[in-house]
Amino acid sequence: MLNLLFVCSRNQLRSPTAEAMWQRRPGISARSAGTSPHARRPISPADIRWADVIFVMEPKHQHRLQANFARLLKHTPLHCLDIPDDYRCMDPALMALLEAKVAPYLASSAAKR
């Protein structure tokens, strides 16, 4: 099972969409969290330890994770998808963008396993 963690700011639109998309796929377990203390589900050290791969939506999310969880992130791949906060939850355009940006990382992860 490959554990994917998707992170945005408030865990309301982008990361829950990604979680829903990949949670349905065989061999993948997905979670989502937010970097804001006011997020629907704030990210925790347990989330970082659980993840095999972490995807953040914007560079600011990557910087926050690196600032707050540097030691925990040493052995976990962290990828920035560069997806702006311009979409609604489960927006078809967001889903297409997530598919296009995440799939190459998953293909390379599968090749390494």
Coordinates of N, CA and C in Angstrom, one line a residue:
M1 N 0.8 -1.2 0.0 CA 0.0 0.0 0.0 C 0.9 1.2 0.0
L2 N 0.6 2.2 -0.9 CA 1.4 3.4 -1.0 C 0.5 4.5 -0.3
N3 N 1.1 5.1 0.7 CA 0.4 6.2 1.5 C 0.7 7.6 0.9
L4 N -0.3 8.2 0.4 CA -0.2 9.6 -0.2 C -0.8 10.6 0.8
L5 N -0.1 11.7 1.1 CA -0.6 12.8 1.9 C -0.7 14.0 1.0
F6 N -1.9 14.6 0.9 CA -2.1 15.8 0.1 C -2.3 17.0 1.1
V7 N -1.6 18.1 0.9 CA -1.6 19.2 1.8 C -1.9 20.5 1.1
C8 N -2.9 21.3 1.6 CA -3.1 22.7 1.2 C -3.2 23.5 2.5
S9 N -3.8 24.7 2.4 CA -3.8 25.6 3.6 C -4.9 25.2 4.6
R10 N -6.1 25.2 4.2 CA -7.2 24.9 5.1 C -7.9 23.6 5.0
N11 N -7.4 22.7 4.1 CA -7.9 21.4 3.9 C -9.4 21.4 3.6
Q12 N -9.8 22.3 2.7 CA -11.2 22.4 2.4 C -11.5 22.1 0.9
L13 N -10.6 22.4 0.0 CA -10.9 22.3 -1.4 C -9.9 21.4 -2.2
R14 N -8.7 21.8 -2.3 CA -7.7 21.1 -3.1 C -7.3 19.7 -2.5
S15 N -6.8 19.8 -1.3 CA -6.3 18.5 -0.8 C -7.4 17.5 -0.5
P16 N -8.6 17.8 -0.1 CA -9.7 16.8 0.0 C -10.1 16.3 -1.3
T17 N -10.0 17.1 -2.4 CA -10.3 16.6 -3.7 C -9.3 15.5 -4.1
A18 N -8.0 15.8 -3.9 CA -7.0 14.8 -4.2 C -7.1 13.6 -3.4
E19 N -7.5 13.7 -2.1 CA -7.7 12.5 -1.2 C -8.8 11.7 -1.8
A20 N -9.9 12.3 -2.1 CA -11.0 11.5 -2.7 C -10.7 10.8 -4.0
M21 N -9.9 11.5 -4.8 CA -9.5 10.9 -6.1 C -8.7 9.7 -5.9
W22 N -7.6 9.7 -5.1 CA -6.7 8.6 -5.0 C -7.1 7.6 -3.9
Q23 N -8.0 7.9 -3.0 CA -8.5 6.9 -2.1 C -9.2 5.8 -2.7
R24 N -9.7 6.0 -3.9 CA -10.5 5.0 -4.6 C -9.6 4.0 -5.4
R25 N -8.4 4.3 -5.5 CA -7.5 3.5 -6.4 C -6.8 2.3 -5.6
P26 N -6.8 1.2 -6.3 CA -6.2 0.0 -5.7 C -4.7 0.3 -5.3
G27 N -4.3 -0.2 -4.2 CA -2.9 -0.1 -3.8 C -2.5 1.2 -3.2
I28 N -3.5 2.2 -3.1 CA -3.2 3.5 -2.6 C -4.1 3.8 -1.4
S29 N -3.5 4.4 -0.4 CA -4.2 5.0 0.7 C -3.9 6.5 0.7
A30 N -4.9 7.3 0.9 CA -4.7 8.8 0.8 C -5.3 9.5 2.0
R31 N -4.7 10.5 2.4 CA -5.1 11.4 3.4 C -4.9 12.8 2.9
S32 N -5.6 13.8 3.6 CA -5.4 15.2 3.3 C -5.3 16.0 4.7
A33 N -4.6 17.1 4.6 CA -4.5 17.9 5.8 C -4.2 19.3 5.3
G34 N -4.2 20.3 6.3 CA -3.9 21.7 6.0 C -2.8 22.2 6.9
T35 N -2.1 23.2 6.4 CA -1.0 23.8 7.1 C -1.5 24.9 8.1
S36 N -2.7 25.4 8.0 CA -3.2 26.4 8.9 C -3.7 25.7 10.2
P37 N -3.5 26.4 11.3 CA -4.1 25.9 12.5 C -5.6 25.8 12.5
H38 N -6.2 26.6 11.6 CA -7.7 26.6 11.4 C -8.2 25.7 10.3
A39 N -7.3 24.8 9.9 CA -7.7 23.9 8.8 C -8.7 22.9 9.3
R40 N -9.5 22.4 8.4 CA -10.5 21.4 8.7 C -9.8 20.2 9.5
R41 N -8.6 19.8 9.0 CA -7.8 18.8 9.6 C -6.4 19.3 9.5
P42 N -5.9 19.9 10.6 CA -4.5 20.4 10.6 C -3.5 19.2 10.5
I43 N -2.4 19.4 9.8 CA -1.4 18.4 9.6 C -0.7 18.2 11.0
S44 N -0.3 16.9 11.2 CA 0.3 16.5 12.4 C 1.6 15.7 12.1
P45 N 2.5 15.5 13.1 CA 3.6 14.7 12.9 C 3.2 13.2 12.5
A46 N 2.1 12.8 13.1 CA 1.7 11.4 12.7 C 1.4 11.3 11.2
D47 N 0.8 12.4 10.6 CA 0.6 12.4 9.2 C 1.9 12.2 8.4
I48 N 2.9 13.0 8.8 CA 4.2 13.0 8.1 C 4.8 11.6 8.2
R49 N 4.7 11.0 9.4 CA 5.3 9.6 9.6 C 4.5 8.6 8.8
W50 N 3.2 8.8 8.6 CA 2.4 7.8 7.9 C 2.7 7.8 6.4
A51 N 3.0 9.0 5.9 CA 3.1 9.2 4.4 C 4.3 8.6 3.8
D52 N 4.1 8.0 2.6 CA 5.2 7.5 1.8 C 5.7 8.6 0.9
V53 N 4.7 9.4 0.4 CA 4.9 10.6 -0.5 C 4.0 11.7 0.0
I54 N 4.5 12.9 0.0 CA 3.7 14.1 0.4 C 3.6 15.0 -0.8
F55 N 2.4 15.5 -1.1 CA 2.1 16.4 -2.2 C 1.5 17.7 -1.6
V56 N 2.2 18.8 -1.9 CA 1.7 20.1 -1.4 C 1.2 20.9 -2.7
M57 N 0.2 21.8 -2.4 CA -0.4 22.5 -3.6 C 0.4 23.7 -4.0
E58 N 1.1 24.4 -3.1 CA 1.9 25.6 -3.4 C 3.2 25.6 -2.7
P59 N 4.2 26.4 -3.2 CA 5.5 26.5 -2.5 C 5.3 26.9 -1.0
K60 N 4.4 27.7 -0.7 CA 4.2 28.2 0.7 C 3.9 27.0 1.7
H61 N 3.2 26.0 1.1 CA 2.9 24.8 1.9 C 4.2 24.0 2.2
Q62 N 5.0 23.9 1.1 CA 6.3 23.2 1.2 C 7.2 23.8 2.3
H63 N 7.2 25.2 2.2 CA 8.1 25.9 3.2 C 7.6 25.7 4.6
R64 N 6.3 25.7 4.8 CA 5.7 25.5 6.2 C 6.0 24.2 6.7
L65 N 5.9 23.1 5.8 CA 6.2 21.8 6.3 C 7.7 21.7 6.6
Q66 N 8.5 22.2 5.8 CA 10.0 22.1 6.0 C 10.4 22.9 7.3
A67 N 9.7 24.0 7.6 CA 10.0 24.7 8.8 C 9.5 24.0 10.0
N68 N 8.4 23.4 9.9 CA 7.8 22.7 11.1 C 8.1 21.3 11.3
F69 N 8.5 20.6 10.3 CA 8.7 19.1 10.3 C 10.0 18.7 9.7
A70 N 11.0 19.5 9.7 CA 12.3 19.2 8.9 C 12.8 17.8 9.2
R71 N 12.9 17.4 10.5 CA 13.5 16.1 10.8 C 12.6 15.0 10.3
L72 N 11.3 15.1 10.4 CA 10.4 14.0 10.0 C 10.4 13.9 8.5
L73 N 10.7 15.0 7.8 CA 10.7 14.9 6.3 C 11.9 14.4 5.6
K74 N 13.0 14.1 6.4 CA 14.3 13.7 5.8 C 14.2 12.6 4.8
H75 N 13.3 11.6 5.1 CA 13.2 10.4 4.3 C 11.9 10.3 3.5
T76 N 11.2 11.4 3.4 CA 9.9 11.3 2.8 C 9.9 12.3 1.6
P77 N 9.6 11.8 0.4 CA 9.6 12.7 -0.8 C 8.5 13.7 -0.6
L78 N 8.8 14.9 -0.9 CA 7.9 16.1 -0.8 C 7.8 16.8 -2.2
H79 N 6.7 16.8 -2.8 CA 6.5 17.4 -4.1 C 5.5 18.5 -4.1
C80 N 5.9 19.6 -4.8 CA 5.0 20.8 -4.9 C 4.3 20.7 -6.3
L81 N 3.0 20.7 -6.3 CA 2.2 20.6 -7.5 C 1.9 21.9 -8.2
D82 N 2.2 23.0 -7.5 CA 1.9 24.4 -8.1 C 0.5 24.5 -8.6
I83 N -0.5 24.2 -7.7 CA -1.9 24.3 -8.1 C -2.4 25.5 -7.2
P84 N -2.9 26.6 -7.8 CA -3.4 27.7 -7.1 C -4.7 27.4 -6.5
D85 N -5.1 28.3 -5.5 CA -6.4 28.1 -4.8 C -7.5 28.8 -5.6
D86 N -7.7 28.3 -6.8 CA -8.7 28.8 -7.7 C -9.9 27.9 -8.0
Y87 N -10.0 26.8 -7.3 CA -11.0 25.8 -7.6 C -11.9 25.4 -6.5
R88 N -13.0 24.9 -6.8 CA -13.9 24.4 -5.8 C -13.6 22.9 -5.6
C89 N -14.1 22.4 -4.5 CA -13.9 21.0 -4.2 C -14.5 20.1 -5.3
M90 N -13.8 19.1 -5.8 CA -14.2 18.2 -6.8 C -14.5 18.9 -8.1
D91 N -14.0 20.0 -8.3 CA -14.1 20.7 -9.6 C -13.4 19.9 -10.7
P92 N -14.1 19.6 -11.8 CA -13.5 18.7 -12.9 C -12.2 19.3 -13.4
A93 N -12.0 20.6 -13.5 CA -10.8 21.2 -13.9 C -9.7 20.9 -12.9
L94 N -10.0 21.0 -11.6 CA -9.0 20.7 -10.5 C -8.6 19.2 -10.6
M95 N -9.6 18.3 -10.8 CA -9.4 16.9 -10.8 C -8.5 16.6 -12.0
A96 N -8.7 17.2 -13.2 CA -7.8 16.9 -14.3 C -6.4 17.4 -14.1
L97 N -6.3 18.5 -13.4 CA -4.9 19.1 -13.1 C -4.2 18.2 -12.1
L98 N -4.9 17.7 -11.1 CA -4.3 16.8 -10.1 C -3.9 15.5 -10.8
E99 N -4.7 15.0 -11.6 CA -4.4 13.7 -12.3 C -3.1 13.9 -13.1
A100 N -3.0 15.0 -13.9 CA -1.9 15.3 -14.7 C -0.6 15.5 -13.9
K101 N -0.7 16.1 -12.8 CA 0.5 16.5 -12.0 C 0.9 15.4 -11.1
V102 N 0.0 14.6 -10.5 CA 0.4 13.5 -9.6 C 0.8 12.3 -10.3
A103 N 0.2 11.9 -11.4 CA 0.4 10.6 -12.1 C 1.9 10.4 -12.4
P104 N 2.7 11.4 -12.9 CA 4.1 11.1 -13.1 C 4.9 10.7 -11.9
Y105 N 4.6 11.3 -10.7 CA 5.2 11.0 -9.5 C 4.9 9.6 -9.1
L106 N 3.7 9.2 -9.3 CA 3.2 7.8 -8.9 C 3.9 6.8 -9.8
A107 N 4.0 7.1 -11.0 CA 4.7 6.2 -12.0 C 6.1 6.0 -11.6
S108 N 6.8 7.1 -11.2 CA 8.2 6.9 -10.8 C 8.3 6.2 -9.4
S109 N 7.4 6.4 -8.5 CA 7.4 5.7 -7.2 C 7.2 4.2 -7.5
A110 N 6.3 3.8 -8.4 CA 6.0 2.4 -8.7 C 7.2 1.8 -9.3
A111 N 8.0 2.5 -10.1 CA 9.2 2.0 -10.7 C 10.3 1.7 -9.7
K112 N 10.3 2.5 -8.6 CA 11.3 2.3 -7.6 C 11.0 1.2 -6.6
R113 N 9.8 0.7 -6.6 CA 9.3 -0.3 -5.6 C 9.7 -1.7 -6.1

